[in-house]
Structures are given as C-alpha cells and as structure tokens.
Amino acid sequence: MKLAVFSTKKWVRDAFSEKKPDPINLTFFEARLDEETAPLAAGFDSVCVFVNDTVNARVIDVLAEGGVKTIALRCAGFNNIDLNRAQEKGIKVCRVPAYSPYAVAEYAMGLILTLNRKFHRAHSRVREGNFSLDGLLGFDLHGKTVGIIGTGKIGQVFMDVISGFGVRILAYDKFPSDSAKAKGAEYVDLETLYRESDIITLHCPLTHETYHLINDYAIKAMKKGVMLINTSRGPLINSNAVINGLKSGIVGYVGLDVYEEEGDLFFEDLSDQVIQDDTFVRLQTFPNVLITSHQAFFTKEAIDNIRDTTYTNLNEIEKTGSCENMVSGVIRKS
Ligand code: NAD
C-alpha cells in the first residue's frame, strides 16, 4: 500500500518510520493537504492527515481522481473532512478515536495551574533576577467550582485529575453519562454552568452545534473573573467575544491550546515573520492569556498510539474493506 503522509514534522517521520508494517510504503510530505497540494497524492492508495489539513469537497475530488481509496486521520476529530463527499466518491475515512485522554486532560490541568499560579511569568522574572511577588497572586483551587463541557473520554479523565484538588464539578453534555456522575459530576444546563463556574474547560467536539459555543451571550452569563480553558478545537470559542470579555473583566484568565484560525500559525516556526492575524496578536497582549500551539496531545504514549492505531486501521481496511474506527457521512440525494 502506498501511503502519502501529509503535514509531517520530524516527530511524525520518526514515529511512523519506526515499527512500519512491511506492506506499507511511506512517502512524507511536509506540506499540509489542501487544494494546492492535493495533486501530490495522485498514484497513492491512501493519505494520512492531521488536524489542520483541509479535506473539503474539492480536495476529495482531486484525491479520488488520483486513485486515493482511504483517508486515515491521525487524530480523533474529523471536523476538517467533508465526510459526505468522501462517501459519494467511495473513499473510506478512518481516525484514531482515542490515543491518550490522559495527555490532553493532564495538559488542561497544567494550563489551569500555570494561569492561576503564573509559573511562566515567575520563571522569566527569576531568570532576570527579579524576585518580586507583585502580580503573581493566585487562588486556592480547593472549594472552587469547575464546569466541564463535554464529559467523554478526555472530560472524564480531567474529572479524575481535578478531583484531587477538592473542587465541585459541574458538567454539561448532550449525552450525560452515568460514569461521569459516578465520578461526582453534577449535570446542569449551560446557563447554570456559566453562572456558577470559576473555571470552565471545553472537552466537546467541534460540530455545527458547538461552533462559537463560547460567544458574547455565553460570556455575559459567566461569573466575573472566570477562567476559560480550551484544549478541544479553536472554533468552539469566538475569539473576539473573549477579547471583549477580557477587556470588561468578566473573563479573568484564558488558556488556549487551540485557536480558531490556528491553521495559518500552529506547528510552524514563524519567529522571523510578521503575524497577520490581528485577533491572535491582540489575544497575546493580555497578561492573563496563555496560548500554546496545539500540543496537548503531544506525549510519547499518545504518538505511539496514534501510529499503531493508524497502521491497524489501514491494514484492516486493506484486508476486510472496513475497520472499527471508520467514520462516515450521509450520501446526499442529488
Ligand atoms: P469523546 O467523543 O470521548 O467526548 C466528547 C463528548 O462531547 C461526548 O461525551 C459527547 O457526548 C459530547 N458532546 C457532543 N456534542 C456535544 C454538544 N453539542 N454539547 C456538549 N457536549 C457534546 O471525545 P474526547 O476523546 O473526549 O475528545 C474531545 C475533544 O478533544 C475532541 O473532539 C477533539 O476536538 C479534542 N482533542 C484535542 C486534542 C489536543 O491536542 N488539543 C487532542 C485530542 C482531542
């Protein structure tokens, strides 16, 4: 099987080259898959893509013309794929539904602690010989209320992690789960979660229902000084609404591992370039905002699982025409 792996960095090449099954021939492309680069996939049986590749209808048409039969996502979310078009073109799509919920949940906890106790600012100060504590005041997590939106795999591991701090846990999910309740989550409606939470962390997928879930209206309903954490998908948050919330003081802290326009920025070294995204630059000016470049998943265990599940998916599809991690769309009538 000829597999074209897009959006590859050194860590992807290293992981996928190690333990490669014999029947798979790998070609790595550093470029993202998009309308411009899709012709590169001509002659390959499968393509492997990541969170910021663009796999819209036009890209899928080019892939189909080039003979591609399978799109293997090496991530859980599939919001960047036009599943209906893939199905219409007979292209199978598979994903890695879980590679390490621990990696993302632990990272969300890290963002909370860093924003609260300001490790990043303290570290820079001490290195420069400034041992003052002014501006570094934090708060006890103990006794605070934490609202979790999305209580699936990552949301529930996050509950386990934060439970040790002695917090009250509120939860909202379209499909509440008994196991989350057993972990002590109190399911409430979104208005209650917004009104009562000191910290709100997002662990739901990006869908048409959750796009800009955190908007002006939601922020106005929140507790003054709330901490917002997003390790899920950037477009769950309307960045301009958050900027307004930060300016008014309703939003007290923001921790983002994802950003709605991250595709033009994240995973690249742009340190000698002028960043054109004014919203992103504005966000960076707030002392109480911490942004990282979509790295919550980035642990050794997660990368090994991503590689192993991707190869298992492709092997199963090659042998049986299907695999347990397929995702599918709905064929349009006309
Ligand atoms: P999951 O499918 O196990 O859980 C998602 C939960 O969200 C489910 O309980 C589901 O019922 C709920 N949900 C669905 N629609 C909802 C809605 N409209 N409102 C509220 N809840 C809703 O997924 P997971 O493995 O826990 O991952 C969660 C998200 O984390 C993924 O969708 C992905 O976007 C993101 N993620 C980010 C990284 C990273 O590196 N930053 C890594 C992995 C996953």
Coordinates of C-alpha atoms and ligand atoms in Angstrom, one line a residue:
M1 CA 0.0 0.0 0.0
K2 CA 1.4 3.4 -1.0
L3 CA 0.7 5.9 1.8
A4 CA 1.2 9.7 1.5
V5 CA 1.6 11.3 4.9
F6 CA 0.8 15.0 4.9
S7 CA 1.7 17.7 7.4
T8 CA 4.8 15.8 8.5
K9 CA 7.3 17.2 11.0
K10 CA 10.3 15.3 12.3
W11 CA 8.4 13.7 15.1
V12 CA 5.8 12.3 12.7
R13 CA 8.5 10.9 10.3
D14 CA 10.4 9.3 13.2
A15 CA 7.3 7.7 14.8
F16 CA 5.8 6.4 11.5
S17 CA 9.1 5.1 10.2
E18 CA 9.7 3.2 13.4
K19 CA 7.6 -0.1 13.5
K20 CA 6.3 0.4 10.0
P21 CA 4.5 -2.7 8.7
D22 CA 6.2 -4.2 5.6
P23 CA 3.2 -3.9 3.2
I24 CA 3.1 -0.1 3.7
N25 CA 5.3 2.2 1.6
L26 CA 5.6 5.6 3.2
T27 CA 6.1 9.0 1.5
F28 CA 6.2 12.0 3.7
F29 CA 5.1 15.5 2.6
E30 CA 5.9 18.4 4.8
A31 CA 3.1 20.4 3.2
R32 CA -0.5 20.4 4.6
L33 CA -3.0 18.7 2.4
D34 CA -5.2 21.4 0.8
E35 CA -6.4 22.3 -2.7
E36 CA -3.0 23.3 -3.8
T37 CA -1.2 20.2 -2.6
A38 CA -3.9 17.5 -3.3
P39 CA -2.4 16.6 -6.7
L40 CA 0.7 15.3 -4.8
A41 CA -1.4 12.4 -3.7
A42 CA -2.0 11.1 -7.3
G43 CA -1.0 7.4 -7.5
F44 CA -1.2 6.8 -3.8
D45 CA -3.7 4.3 -2.3
S46 CA -4.1 6.2 0.9
V47 CA -3.4 9.6 2.5
C48 CA -2.7 10.2 6.2
V49 CA -3.8 13.7 7.5
F50 CA -3.8 15.7 10.7
V51 CA -5.9 18.4 12.4
N52 CA -5.1 21.3 10.2
D53 CA -5.2 19.6 6.8
T54 CA -8.1 20.8 4.6
V55 CA -10.0 17.9 3.2
N56 CA -13.0 19.6 1.7
A57 CA -15.1 18.5 -1.3
R58 CA -12.7 20.0 -3.9
V59 CA -9.7 18.2 -2.2
I60 CA -11.6 15.0 -2.1
D61 CA -12.5 15.2 -5.8
V62 CA -8.7 15.6 -6.6
L63 CA -7.8 12.7 -4.3
A64 CA -10.5 10.5 -5.9
E65 CA -9.2 11.3 -9.4
G66 CA -5.7 10.4 -8.3
G67 CA -6.8 7.0 -7.2
V68 CA -6.8 7.5 -3.4
K69 CA -9.1 5.0 -1.7
T70 CA -8.6 5.8 2.0
I71 CA -8.1 8.9 4.2
A72 CA -6.5 8.0 7.5
L73 CA -6.8 10.7 10.1
R74 CA -4.1 10.5 12.7
C75 CA -6.3 12.4 15.2
A76 CA -9.7 12.0 16.8
G77 CA -11.7 15.0 15.5
F78 CA -12.9 14.8 11.9
N79 CA -14.4 18.3 11.5
N80 CA -11.9 19.1 8.7
I81 CA -13.2 16.4 6.4
D82 CA -16.2 16.5 4.1
L83 CA -17.4 13.1 5.0
N84 CA -20.4 13.2 2.6
R85 CA -18.2 13.9 -0.4
A86 CA -15.8 11.1 0.7
Q87 CA -18.7 8.7 0.8
E88 CA -20.0 9.9 -2.5
K89 CA -16.6 9.3 -4.0
G90 CA -16.2 5.8 -2.4
I91 CA -13.3 7.0 -0.2
K92 CA -13.1 5.4 3.2
V93 CA -12.2 7.6 6.2
C94 CA -10.8 6.3 9.4
R95 CA -9.5 8.0 12.6
V96 CA -7.8 7.4 15.9
P97 CA -10.7 7.9 18.3
A98 CA -8.5 7.8 21.5
Y99 CA -4.8 7.9 21.8
S100 CA -4.3 9.3 25.2
P101 CA -7.1 11.1 27.0
Y102 CA -4.5 11.5 29.8
A103 CA -2.3 13.6 27.6
V104 CA -5.0 16.2 27.0
A105 CA -6.6 16.1 30.4
E106 CA -3.3 16.5 32.2
Y107 CA -2.4 19.4 29.9
A108 CA -5.7 21.2 30.6
M109 CA -4.8 20.8 34.3
G110 CA -1.3 22.3 33.6
L111 CA -2.9 25.3 31.8
I112 CA -5.1 25.9 34.9
L113 CA -2.3 25.8 37.3
T114 CA 0.0 27.9 35.2
L115 CA -2.6 30.6 34.6
N116 CA -3.5 30.6 38.3
R117 CA -0.1 30.5 39.9
K118 CA 1.8 32.2 37.0
F119 CA 4.7 29.7 36.7
H120 CA 5.6 31.1 33.3
R121 CA 5.8 34.7 34.5
A122 CA 7.7 33.7 37.7
H123 CA 10.2 31.7 35.7
S124 CA 11.0 34.6 33.4
R125 CA 11.3 37.0 36.4
V126 CA 13.6 34.8 38.4
R127 CA 15.9 34.3 35.4
E128 CA 16.2 38.0 35.1
G129 CA 17.0 38.5 38.8
N130 CA 13.5 39.8 39.7
F131 CA 12.3 38.1 42.8
S132 CA 9.3 40.2 43.5
L133 CA 5.9 38.6 44.0
D134 CA 3.9 41.6 42.8
G135 CA 1.3 40.5 40.2
L136 CA 1.8 36.7 40.9
L137 CA -1.2 36.3 43.4
G138 CA -3.1 33.2 42.7
F139 CA -6.1 31.5 44.3
D140 CA -6.8 28.1 46.0
L141 CA -8.5 25.7 43.7
H142 CA -9.9 24.0 46.8
G143 CA -13.5 24.8 47.2
K144 CA -13.9 26.3 43.7
T145 CA -16.5 25.2 41.1
V146 CA -15.2 23.8 37.8
G147 CA -17.5 23.4 34.8
I148 CA -16.7 20.7 32.2
I149 CA -18.4 20.9 28.8
G150 CA -18.1 17.5 27.2
T151 CA -17.8 14.5 29.5
G152 CA -16.5 11.9 27.1
K153 CA -13.1 10.3 27.4
I154 CA -11.0 13.4 28.0
G155 CA -13.6 15.2 30.1
Q156 CA -13.9 12.2 32.4
V157 CA -10.1 11.8 32.8
F158 CA -10.0 15.5 33.5
M159 CA -12.5 14.9 36.3
D160 CA -10.3 12.3 37.8
V161 CA -7.3 14.7 37.7
I162 CA -9.0 17.7 39.1
S163 CA -10.9 15.8 41.8
G164 CA -7.8 15.7 43.9
F165 CA -7.9 19.5 44.3
G166 CA -11.2 19.4 46.3
V167 CA -13.4 21.2 43.7
R168 CA -17.1 21.0 43.0
I169 CA -17.6 19.6 39.5
L170 CA -20.5 20.8 37.2
A171 CA -20.9 19.2 33.8
Y172 CA -22.8 19.7 30.6
D173 CA -23.0 17.2 27.8
K174 CA -25.5 16.5 25.1
F175 CA -25.5 12.9 26.3
P176 CA -24.9 12.8 30.1
S177 CA -23.0 9.7 31.2
D178 CA -23.5 7.5 34.3
S179 CA -19.8 7.1 34.7
A180 CA -19.3 10.8 34.9
K181 CA -22.0 11.1 37.5
A182 CA -20.3 8.3 39.5
K183 CA -17.1 10.4 39.4
G184 CA -19.0 13.2 41.2
A185 CA -20.1 15.3 38.3
E186 CA -23.4 17.2 38.7
Y187 CA -25.0 17.7 35.3
V188 CA -26.6 21.1 34.9
D189 CA -27.8 23.2 32.0
L190 CA -25.3 25.6 30.3
E191 CA -26.8 28.7 31.9
T192 CA -26.2 27.2 35.4
L193 CA -22.7 26.0 34.5
Y194 CA -21.8 29.5 33.2
R195 CA -23.3 31.3 36.2
E196 CA -21.6 29.1 38.9
S197 CA -18.3 28.0 37.5
D198 CA -15.0 29.7 38.5
I199 CA -13.2 27.6 35.8
I200 CA -14.8 26.4 32.5
T201 CA -13.0 23.8 30.4
L202 CA -14.1 22.6 27.0
H203 CA -13.9 18.9 26.0
C204 CA -16.7 18.6 23.4
P205 CA -16.1 18.1 19.7
L206 CA -16.5 20.8 17.1
T207 CA -19.8 20.4 15.3
H208 CA -22.3 22.8 13.8
E209 CA -23.9 22.9 17.3
T210 CA -20.8 23.7 19.2
Y211 CA -19.3 26.3 16.7
H212 CA -18.7 29.5 18.7
L213 CA -20.4 27.9 21.8
I214 CA -18.5 30.5 23.8
N215 CA -19.8 33.8 22.3
D216 CA -20.7 37.2 23.7
Y217 CA -24.0 35.8 25.0
A218 CA -22.4 32.9 26.9
I219 CA -19.6 35.2 28.3
K220 CA -22.2 37.7 29.7
A221 CA -23.8 34.8 31.6
M222 CA -20.5 33.8 33.3
K223 CA -19.1 34.6 36.7
K224 CA -16.9 37.7 36.9
G225 CA -13.2 36.6 36.6
V226 CA -14.0 33.2 35.1
M227 CA -11.1 31.1 33.8
L228 CA -11.7 29.7 30.3
I229 CA -9.7 26.7 29.1
N230 CA -9.9 25.3 25.5
T231 CA -7.9 22.2 24.6
S232 CA -10.5 20.9 22.2
R233 CA -11.0 22.8 18.9
G234 CA -10.4 26.5 18.3
P235 CA -13.8 27.4 16.7
L236 CA -15.6 26.4 19.9
I237 CA -14.7 29.9 21.1
N238 CA -15.4 33.2 19.3
S239 CA -12.0 34.9 19.9
N240 CA -13.5 38.5 19.5
A241 CA -16.0 37.7 22.2
V242 CA -13.3 36.5 24.5
I243 CA -11.3 39.7 23.8
N244 CA -14.3 41.8 24.8
G245 CA -14.8 39.6 27.9
L246 CA -11.1 40.1 28.9
K247 CA -11.4 43.9 28.4
S248 CA -14.6 44.1 30.5
G249 CA -13.0 41.8 33.2
I250 CA -15.7 39.1 33.0
V251 CA -13.1 36.8 31.7
G252 CA -10.2 36.7 34.2
Y253 CA -8.0 34.1 32.6
V254 CA -7.8 32.3 29.2
G255 CA -5.8 29.2 28.4
L256 CA -5.9 28.1 24.8
D257 CA -4.1 25.1 23.2
V258 CA -6.2 25.6 20.1
Y259 CA -7.3 28.7 18.2
E260 CA -9.9 29.2 15.6
E261 CA -7.5 30.3 12.9
E262 CA -4.6 28.2 14.0
G263 CA -4.2 26.6 10.6
D264 CA -2.1 29.5 9.4
L265 CA 0.1 29.6 12.5
F266 CA 0.4 26.5 14.6
F267 CA 3.1 23.8 14.1
E268 CA 5.3 26.3 12.2
D269 CA 8.3 28.4 13.2
L270 CA 7.2 31.9 12.3
S271 CA 9.6 33.7 14.6
D272 CA 11.1 35.9 11.9
Q273 CA 7.8 36.7 10.2
V274 CA 5.1 39.4 10.8
I275 CA 1.9 37.7 12.1
Q276 CA -1.0 39.0 10.1
D277 CA -3.8 37.7 12.4
D278 CA -4.7 40.8 14.4
T279 CA -7.1 38.9 16.7
F280 CA -4.4 36.5 17.6
V281 CA -1.9 39.3 18.3
R282 CA -4.4 41.1 20.4
L283 CA -5.0 38.0 22.5
Q284 CA -1.3 37.7 23.1
T285 CA -1.2 41.2 24.6
F286 CA -3.2 40.2 27.7
P287 CA -1.1 39.2 30.7
N288 CA -3.8 36.7 31.8
V289 CA -3.9 34.8 28.5
L290 CA -1.7 31.7 27.8
I291 CA -1.6 30.3 24.3
T292 CA 0.2 27.1 23.2
S293 CA 0.4 25.6 19.8
H294 CA -2.0 22.6 19.8
Q295 CA 0.4 20.4 21.9
A296 CA -2.0 18.9 24.5
F297 CA -1.8 15.5 22.7
F298 CA 2.0 15.6 22.4
T299 CA 3.2 12.8 24.7
K300 CA 5.3 9.8 23.8
E301 CA 2.4 7.4 24.7
A302 CA -0.1 9.3 22.5
I303 CA 2.2 9.4 19.5
D304 CA 2.9 5.7 19.7
N305 CA -0.8 5.0 20.0
I306 CA -1.6 7.3 17.0
R307 CA 0.9 5.5 14.9
D308 CA -0.2 2.0 15.9
T309 CA -3.9 2.7 15.5
T310 CA -3.3 4.3 12.1
Y311 CA -1.4 1.3 10.8
T312 CA -4.0 -1.1 12.3
N313 CA -6.9 0.8 10.7
L314 CA -5.1 0.8 7.3
N315 CA -4.3 -2.9 7.5
E316 CA -7.9 -3.9 8.5
I317 CA -9.3 -1.8 5.7
E318 CA -6.9 -3.4 3.2
K319 CA -7.8 -6.9 4.3
T320 CA -11.6 -6.6 5.1
G321 CA -12.7 -3.3 3.5
S322 CA -13.6 -1.8 6.8
C323 CA -12.2 -1.2 10.4
E324 CA -13.7 -0.4 13.7
N325 CA -12.5 3.2 13.5
M326 CA -14.3 4.2 10.3
V327 CA -16.2 7.5 10.2
S328 CA -18.9 8.0 7.6
G329 CA -21.1 10.7 6.2
V330 CA -24.6 10.7 4.7
I331 CA -24.9 10.3 0.9
R332 CA -26.7 13.4 -0.5
K333 CA -29.8 12.7 -2.6
S334 CA -28.9 14.7 -5.7
Ligands
NAD1 P1 -15.3 12.0 23.2 O1 -16.1 11.7 21.9 O2 -14.9 10.8 24.0 O3 -16.2 13.0 24.1 C1 -16.8 14.1 23.5 C2 -18.0 14.4 24.4 O4 -18.6 15.6 23.9 C3 -19.1 13.3 24.4 O5 -19.4 13.0 25.7 C4 -20.2 13.9 23.6 O6 -21.5 13.5 24.1 C5 -20.0 15.4 24.0 N1 -20.7 16.3 23.0 C6 -21.0 16.1 21.7 N2 -21.7 17.1 21.3 C7 -21.9 18.0 22.3 C8 -22.6 19.2 22.4 N3 -23.2 19.8 21.4 N4 -22.6 19.8 23.6 C9 -21.9 19.3 24.7 N5 -21.3 18.1 24.6 C10 -21.3 17.5 23.4 O7 -14.1 12.8 22.7 P2 -12.7 13.1 23.5 O8 -11.7 12.0 23.2 O9 -13.0 13.3 25.0 O10 -12.2 14.4 22.8 C11 -12.9 15.6 23.0 C12 -12.3 16.6 22.0 O11 -10.9 16.9 22.4 C13 -12.2 16.1 20.6 O12 -13.4 16.3 19.8 C14 -11.0 16.9 20.0 O13 -11.6 18.0 19.3 C15 -10.3 17.4 21.2 N6 -8.9 16.9 21.2 C16 -7.9 17.9 21.3 C17 -6.5 17.4 21.4 C18 -5.4 18.4 21.5 O14 -4.2 18.1 21.3 N7 -5.6 19.7 21.9 C19 -6.2 16.1 21.3 C20 -7.3 15.2 21.3 C21 -8.6 15.6 21.2

